[in-house]
XYZ file of N, CA and C in Angstrom:
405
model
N 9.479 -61.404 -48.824
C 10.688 -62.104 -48.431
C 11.195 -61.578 -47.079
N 11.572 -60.173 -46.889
C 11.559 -59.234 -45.694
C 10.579 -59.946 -44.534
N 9.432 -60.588 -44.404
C 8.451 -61.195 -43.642
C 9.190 -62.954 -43.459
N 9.400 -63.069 -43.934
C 9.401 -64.737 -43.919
C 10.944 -64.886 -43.409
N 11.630 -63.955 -43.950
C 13.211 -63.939 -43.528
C 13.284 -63.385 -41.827
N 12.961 -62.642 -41.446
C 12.014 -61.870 -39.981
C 11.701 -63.229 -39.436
N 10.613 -63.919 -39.615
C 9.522 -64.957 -39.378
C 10.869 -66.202 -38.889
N 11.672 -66.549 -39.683
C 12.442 -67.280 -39.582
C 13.646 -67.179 -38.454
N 14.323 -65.882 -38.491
C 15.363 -65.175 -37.783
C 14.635 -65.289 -36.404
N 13.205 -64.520 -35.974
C 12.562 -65.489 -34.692
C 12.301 -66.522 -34.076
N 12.134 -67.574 -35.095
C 12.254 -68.437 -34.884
C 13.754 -69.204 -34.195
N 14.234 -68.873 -35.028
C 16.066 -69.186 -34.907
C 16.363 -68.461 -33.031
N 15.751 -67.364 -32.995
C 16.121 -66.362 -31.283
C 15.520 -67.266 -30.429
N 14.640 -67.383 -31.020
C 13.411 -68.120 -29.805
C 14.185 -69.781 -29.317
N 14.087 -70.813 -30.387
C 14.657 -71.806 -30.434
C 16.291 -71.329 -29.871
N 16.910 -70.558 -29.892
C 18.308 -70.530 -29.569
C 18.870 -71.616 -30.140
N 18.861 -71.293 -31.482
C 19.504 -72.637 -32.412
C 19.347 -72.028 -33.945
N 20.416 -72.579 -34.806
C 19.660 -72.319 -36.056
C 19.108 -73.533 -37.128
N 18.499 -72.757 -37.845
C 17.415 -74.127 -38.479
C 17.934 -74.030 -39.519
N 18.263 -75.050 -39.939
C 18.889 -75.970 -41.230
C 18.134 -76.491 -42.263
N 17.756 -76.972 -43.518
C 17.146 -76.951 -44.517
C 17.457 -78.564 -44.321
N 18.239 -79.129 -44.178
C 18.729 -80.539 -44.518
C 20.016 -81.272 -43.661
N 19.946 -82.122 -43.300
C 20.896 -82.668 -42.815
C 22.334 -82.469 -42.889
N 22.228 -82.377 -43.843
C 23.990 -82.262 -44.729
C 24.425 -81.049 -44.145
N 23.405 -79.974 -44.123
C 23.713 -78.660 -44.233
C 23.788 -78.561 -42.396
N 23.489 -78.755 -41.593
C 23.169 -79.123 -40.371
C 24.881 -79.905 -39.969
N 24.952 -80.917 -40.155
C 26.398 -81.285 -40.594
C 27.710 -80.598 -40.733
N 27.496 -79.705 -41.972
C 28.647 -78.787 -42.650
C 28.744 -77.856 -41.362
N 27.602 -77.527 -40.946
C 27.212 -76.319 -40.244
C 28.557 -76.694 -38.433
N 28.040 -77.896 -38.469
C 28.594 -78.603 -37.121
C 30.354 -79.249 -37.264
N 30.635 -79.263 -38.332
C 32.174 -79.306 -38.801
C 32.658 -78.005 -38.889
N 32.312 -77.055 -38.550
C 33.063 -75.719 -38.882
C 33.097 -75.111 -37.489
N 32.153 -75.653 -36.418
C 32.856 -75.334 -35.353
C 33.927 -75.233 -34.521
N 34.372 -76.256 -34.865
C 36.190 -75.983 -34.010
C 37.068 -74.766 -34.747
N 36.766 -74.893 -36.064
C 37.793 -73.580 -36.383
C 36.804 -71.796 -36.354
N 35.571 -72.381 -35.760
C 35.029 -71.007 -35.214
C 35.554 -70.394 -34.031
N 35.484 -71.798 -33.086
C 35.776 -71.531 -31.439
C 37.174 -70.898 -31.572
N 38.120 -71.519 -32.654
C 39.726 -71.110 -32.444
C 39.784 -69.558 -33.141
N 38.702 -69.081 -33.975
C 38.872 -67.990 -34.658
C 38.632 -66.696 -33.592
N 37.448 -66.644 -32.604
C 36.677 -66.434 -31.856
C 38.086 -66.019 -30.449
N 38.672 -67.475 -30.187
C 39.890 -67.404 -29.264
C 40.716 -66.610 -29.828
N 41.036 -66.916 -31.144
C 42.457 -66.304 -31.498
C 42.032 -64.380 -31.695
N 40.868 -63.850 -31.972
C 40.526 -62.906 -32.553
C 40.553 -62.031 -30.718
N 40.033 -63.104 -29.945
C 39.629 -62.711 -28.599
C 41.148 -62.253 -27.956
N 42.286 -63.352 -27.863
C 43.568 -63.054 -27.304
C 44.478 -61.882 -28.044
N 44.121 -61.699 -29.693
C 44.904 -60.549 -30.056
C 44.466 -59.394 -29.935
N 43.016 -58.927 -29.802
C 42.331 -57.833 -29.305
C 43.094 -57.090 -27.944
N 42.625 -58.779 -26.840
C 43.417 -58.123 -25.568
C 44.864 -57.582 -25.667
N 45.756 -58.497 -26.095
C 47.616 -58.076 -26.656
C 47.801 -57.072 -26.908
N 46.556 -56.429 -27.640
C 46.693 -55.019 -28.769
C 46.442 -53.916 -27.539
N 45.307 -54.588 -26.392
C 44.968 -53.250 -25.739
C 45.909 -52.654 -24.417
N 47.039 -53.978 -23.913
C 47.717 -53.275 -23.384
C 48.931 -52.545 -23.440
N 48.564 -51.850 -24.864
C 49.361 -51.025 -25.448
C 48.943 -49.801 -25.562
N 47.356 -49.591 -25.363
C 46.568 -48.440 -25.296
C 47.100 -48.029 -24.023
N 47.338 -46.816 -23.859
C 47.995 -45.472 -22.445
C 46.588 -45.155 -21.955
N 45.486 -44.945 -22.957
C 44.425 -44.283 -21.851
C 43.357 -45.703 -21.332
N 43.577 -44.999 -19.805
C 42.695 -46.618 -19.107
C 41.304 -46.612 -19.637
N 40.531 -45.480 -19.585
C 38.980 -45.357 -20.161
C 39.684 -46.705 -21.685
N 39.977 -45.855 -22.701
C 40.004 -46.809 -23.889
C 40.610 -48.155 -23.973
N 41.556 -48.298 -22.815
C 42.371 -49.407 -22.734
C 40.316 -50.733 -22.134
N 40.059 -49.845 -21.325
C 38.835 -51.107 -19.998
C 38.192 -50.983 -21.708
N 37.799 -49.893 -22.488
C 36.724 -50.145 -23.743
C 37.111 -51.338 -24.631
N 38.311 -51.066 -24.826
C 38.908 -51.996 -25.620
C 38.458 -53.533 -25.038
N 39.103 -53.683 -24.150
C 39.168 -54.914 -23.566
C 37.583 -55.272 -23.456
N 36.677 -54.149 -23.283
C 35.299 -55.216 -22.894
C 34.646 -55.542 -24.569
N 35.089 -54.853 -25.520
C 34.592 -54.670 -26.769
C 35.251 -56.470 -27.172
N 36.040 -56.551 -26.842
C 37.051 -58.245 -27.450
C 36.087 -59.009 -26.244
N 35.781 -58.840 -25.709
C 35.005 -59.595 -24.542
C 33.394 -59.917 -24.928
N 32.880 -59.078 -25.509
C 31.765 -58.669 -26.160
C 31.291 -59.734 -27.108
N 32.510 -59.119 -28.304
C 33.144 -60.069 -29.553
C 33.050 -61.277 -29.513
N 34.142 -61.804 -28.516
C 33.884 -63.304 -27.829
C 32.812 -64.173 -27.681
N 32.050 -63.634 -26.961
C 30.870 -63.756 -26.220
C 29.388 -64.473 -27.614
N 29.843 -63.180 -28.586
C 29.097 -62.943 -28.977
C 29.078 -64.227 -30.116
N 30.541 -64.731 -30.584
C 30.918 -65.669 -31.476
C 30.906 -66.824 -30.699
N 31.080 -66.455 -29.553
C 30.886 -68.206 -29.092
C 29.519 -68.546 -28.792
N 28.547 -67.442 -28.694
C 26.779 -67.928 -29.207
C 26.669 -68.155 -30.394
N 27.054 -67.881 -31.132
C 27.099 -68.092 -32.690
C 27.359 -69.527 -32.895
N 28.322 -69.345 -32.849
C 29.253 -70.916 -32.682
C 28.224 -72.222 -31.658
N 27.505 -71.815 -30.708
C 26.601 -72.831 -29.804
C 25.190 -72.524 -30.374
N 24.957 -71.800 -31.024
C 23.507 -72.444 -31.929
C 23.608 -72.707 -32.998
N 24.521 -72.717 -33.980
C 25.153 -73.462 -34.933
C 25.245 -75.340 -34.452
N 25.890 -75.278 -33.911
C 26.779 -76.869 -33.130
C 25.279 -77.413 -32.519
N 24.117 -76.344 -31.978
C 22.869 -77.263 -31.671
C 22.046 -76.801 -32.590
N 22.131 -76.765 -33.665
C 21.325 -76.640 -34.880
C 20.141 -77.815 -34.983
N 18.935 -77.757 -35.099
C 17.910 -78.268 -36.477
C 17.734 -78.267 -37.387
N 17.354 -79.579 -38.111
C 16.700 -79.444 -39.197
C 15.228 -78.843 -39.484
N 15.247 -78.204 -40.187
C 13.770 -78.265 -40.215
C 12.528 -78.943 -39.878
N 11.212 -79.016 -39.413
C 10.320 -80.465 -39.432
C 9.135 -79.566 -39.545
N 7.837 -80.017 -40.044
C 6.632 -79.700 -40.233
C 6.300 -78.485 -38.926
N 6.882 -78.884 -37.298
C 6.620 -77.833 -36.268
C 7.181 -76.969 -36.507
N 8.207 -76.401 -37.367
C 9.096 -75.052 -37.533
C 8.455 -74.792 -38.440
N 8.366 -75.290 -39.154
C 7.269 -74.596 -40.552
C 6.375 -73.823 -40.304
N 5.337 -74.920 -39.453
C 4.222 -73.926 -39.136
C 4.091 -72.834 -38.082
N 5.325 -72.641 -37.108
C 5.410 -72.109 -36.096
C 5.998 -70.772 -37.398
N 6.751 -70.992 -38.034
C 7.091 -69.846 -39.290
C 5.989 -69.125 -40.411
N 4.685 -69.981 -40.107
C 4.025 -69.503 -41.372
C 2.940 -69.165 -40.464
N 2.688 -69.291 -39.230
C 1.677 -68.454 -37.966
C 2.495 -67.146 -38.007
N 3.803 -67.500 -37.893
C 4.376 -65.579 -37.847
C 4.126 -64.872 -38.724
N 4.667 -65.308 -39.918
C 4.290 -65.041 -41.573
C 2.540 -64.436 -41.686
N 2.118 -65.191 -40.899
C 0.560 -64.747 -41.307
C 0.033 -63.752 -39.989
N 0.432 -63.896 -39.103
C 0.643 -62.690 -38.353
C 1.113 -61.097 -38.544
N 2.314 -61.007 -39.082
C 3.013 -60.129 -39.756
C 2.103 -59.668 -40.535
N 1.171 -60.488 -41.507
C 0.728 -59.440 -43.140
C -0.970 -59.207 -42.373
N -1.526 -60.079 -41.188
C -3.071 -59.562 -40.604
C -2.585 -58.432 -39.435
N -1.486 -58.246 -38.716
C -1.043 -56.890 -38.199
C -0.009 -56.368 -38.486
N 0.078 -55.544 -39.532
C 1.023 -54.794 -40.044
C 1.798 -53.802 -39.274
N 0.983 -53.461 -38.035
C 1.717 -52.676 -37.470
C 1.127 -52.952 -35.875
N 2.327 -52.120 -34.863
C 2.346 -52.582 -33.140
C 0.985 -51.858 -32.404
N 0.265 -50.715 -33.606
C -0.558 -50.357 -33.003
C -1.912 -50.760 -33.341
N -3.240 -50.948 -32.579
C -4.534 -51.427 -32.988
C -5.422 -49.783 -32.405
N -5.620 -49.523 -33.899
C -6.425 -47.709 -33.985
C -8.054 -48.528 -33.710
N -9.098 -48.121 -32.448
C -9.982 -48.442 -32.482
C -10.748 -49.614 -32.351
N -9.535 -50.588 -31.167
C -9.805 -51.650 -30.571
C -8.861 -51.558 -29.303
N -9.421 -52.344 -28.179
C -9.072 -52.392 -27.112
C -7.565 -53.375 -27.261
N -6.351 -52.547 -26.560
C -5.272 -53.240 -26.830
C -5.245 -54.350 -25.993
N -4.791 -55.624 -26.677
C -4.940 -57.366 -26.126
C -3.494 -57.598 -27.036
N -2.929 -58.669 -26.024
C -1.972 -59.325 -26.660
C -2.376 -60.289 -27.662
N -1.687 -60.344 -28.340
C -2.141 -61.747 -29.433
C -1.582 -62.725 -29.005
N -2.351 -64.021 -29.342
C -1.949 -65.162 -29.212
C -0.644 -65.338 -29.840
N 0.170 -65.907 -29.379
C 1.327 -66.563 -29.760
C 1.428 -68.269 -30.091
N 0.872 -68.794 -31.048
C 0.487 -70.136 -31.199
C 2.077 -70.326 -32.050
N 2.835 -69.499 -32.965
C 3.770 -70.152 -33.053
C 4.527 -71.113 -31.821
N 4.600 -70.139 -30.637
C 5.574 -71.042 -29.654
C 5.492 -72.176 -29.019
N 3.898 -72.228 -29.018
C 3.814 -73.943 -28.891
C 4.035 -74.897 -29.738
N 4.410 -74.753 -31.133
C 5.137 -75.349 -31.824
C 6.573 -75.471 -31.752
N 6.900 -74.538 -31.448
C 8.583 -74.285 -31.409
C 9.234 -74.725 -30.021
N 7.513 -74.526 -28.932
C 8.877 -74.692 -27.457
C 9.419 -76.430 -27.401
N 8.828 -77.428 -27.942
C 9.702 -78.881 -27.515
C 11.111 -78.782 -28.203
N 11.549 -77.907 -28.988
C 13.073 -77.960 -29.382
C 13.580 -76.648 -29.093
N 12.934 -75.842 -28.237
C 13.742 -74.990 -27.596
C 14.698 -75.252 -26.914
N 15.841 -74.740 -27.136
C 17.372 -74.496 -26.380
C 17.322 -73.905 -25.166
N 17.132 -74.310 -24.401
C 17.308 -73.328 -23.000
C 18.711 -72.974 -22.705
N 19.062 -71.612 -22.715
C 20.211 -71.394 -22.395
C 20.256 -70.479 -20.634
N 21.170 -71.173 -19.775
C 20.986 -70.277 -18.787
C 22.447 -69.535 -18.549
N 21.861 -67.862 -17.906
C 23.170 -67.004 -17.901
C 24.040 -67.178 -17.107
């Protein structure tokens, strides 16, 4: 389960999106965004409120970049949620090449073969619904 849950969670980084089981759920997923973005804002503006009450500047700038961080971090949350997939036969198998990757190299090192990258055939499944996000 640890493998397939992994297998999946890459998938989800790679795609910059998360993958949904079903429509509905894809849906639910995309109605809960506005009160993410406002949770995200509201969590973001009382952080800052709180920090210019902190006296020391070191902890006061920590503070403030930590709610900045926070932010940041929920409003990616919140934008691969809102561009979510459903599942389709190409995520599957781009999930069960990892899956079967994972249990034929168990580990990052190869004892007694010349080190080569492995093919990555999941991502040509996965790159036509990749999310491109730029910084």
């Amino acid at each position: 389960q640890t493998a397939i849950n992994g297998a999946v969670d890459a998938a989800q980084a790679y795609l910059n999106r998360r993958i949904y089981e079903t429509a509905a759920a894809l849906a639910a997923a995309r109605s809960a965004y506005p009160s993410a973005v406002r949770a995200a804002a509201t969590a973001r503006t009382e952080a800052l409120a709180a920090a210019t009450f902190i006296e020391d500047r070191d902890e006061r700038i920590a503070t403030i970049r930590l709610a900045e961080v926070a932010y940041e971090a929920a409003m990616a949350e919140a934008g691969a949620c809102i561009h979510g997939i459903v599942v389709n036969p190409s995520i599957v198998t781009a999930i069960l090449l990892t899956i079967g990757h994972l249990y034929a190299n168990r580990s990052d090192v190869v004892v007694g073969a010349p080190a080569l990258e492995l093919p990555q055939g999941a991502k040509s499944f996965l790159c036509p619904f990749r999310r491109r996000m730029m910084p």
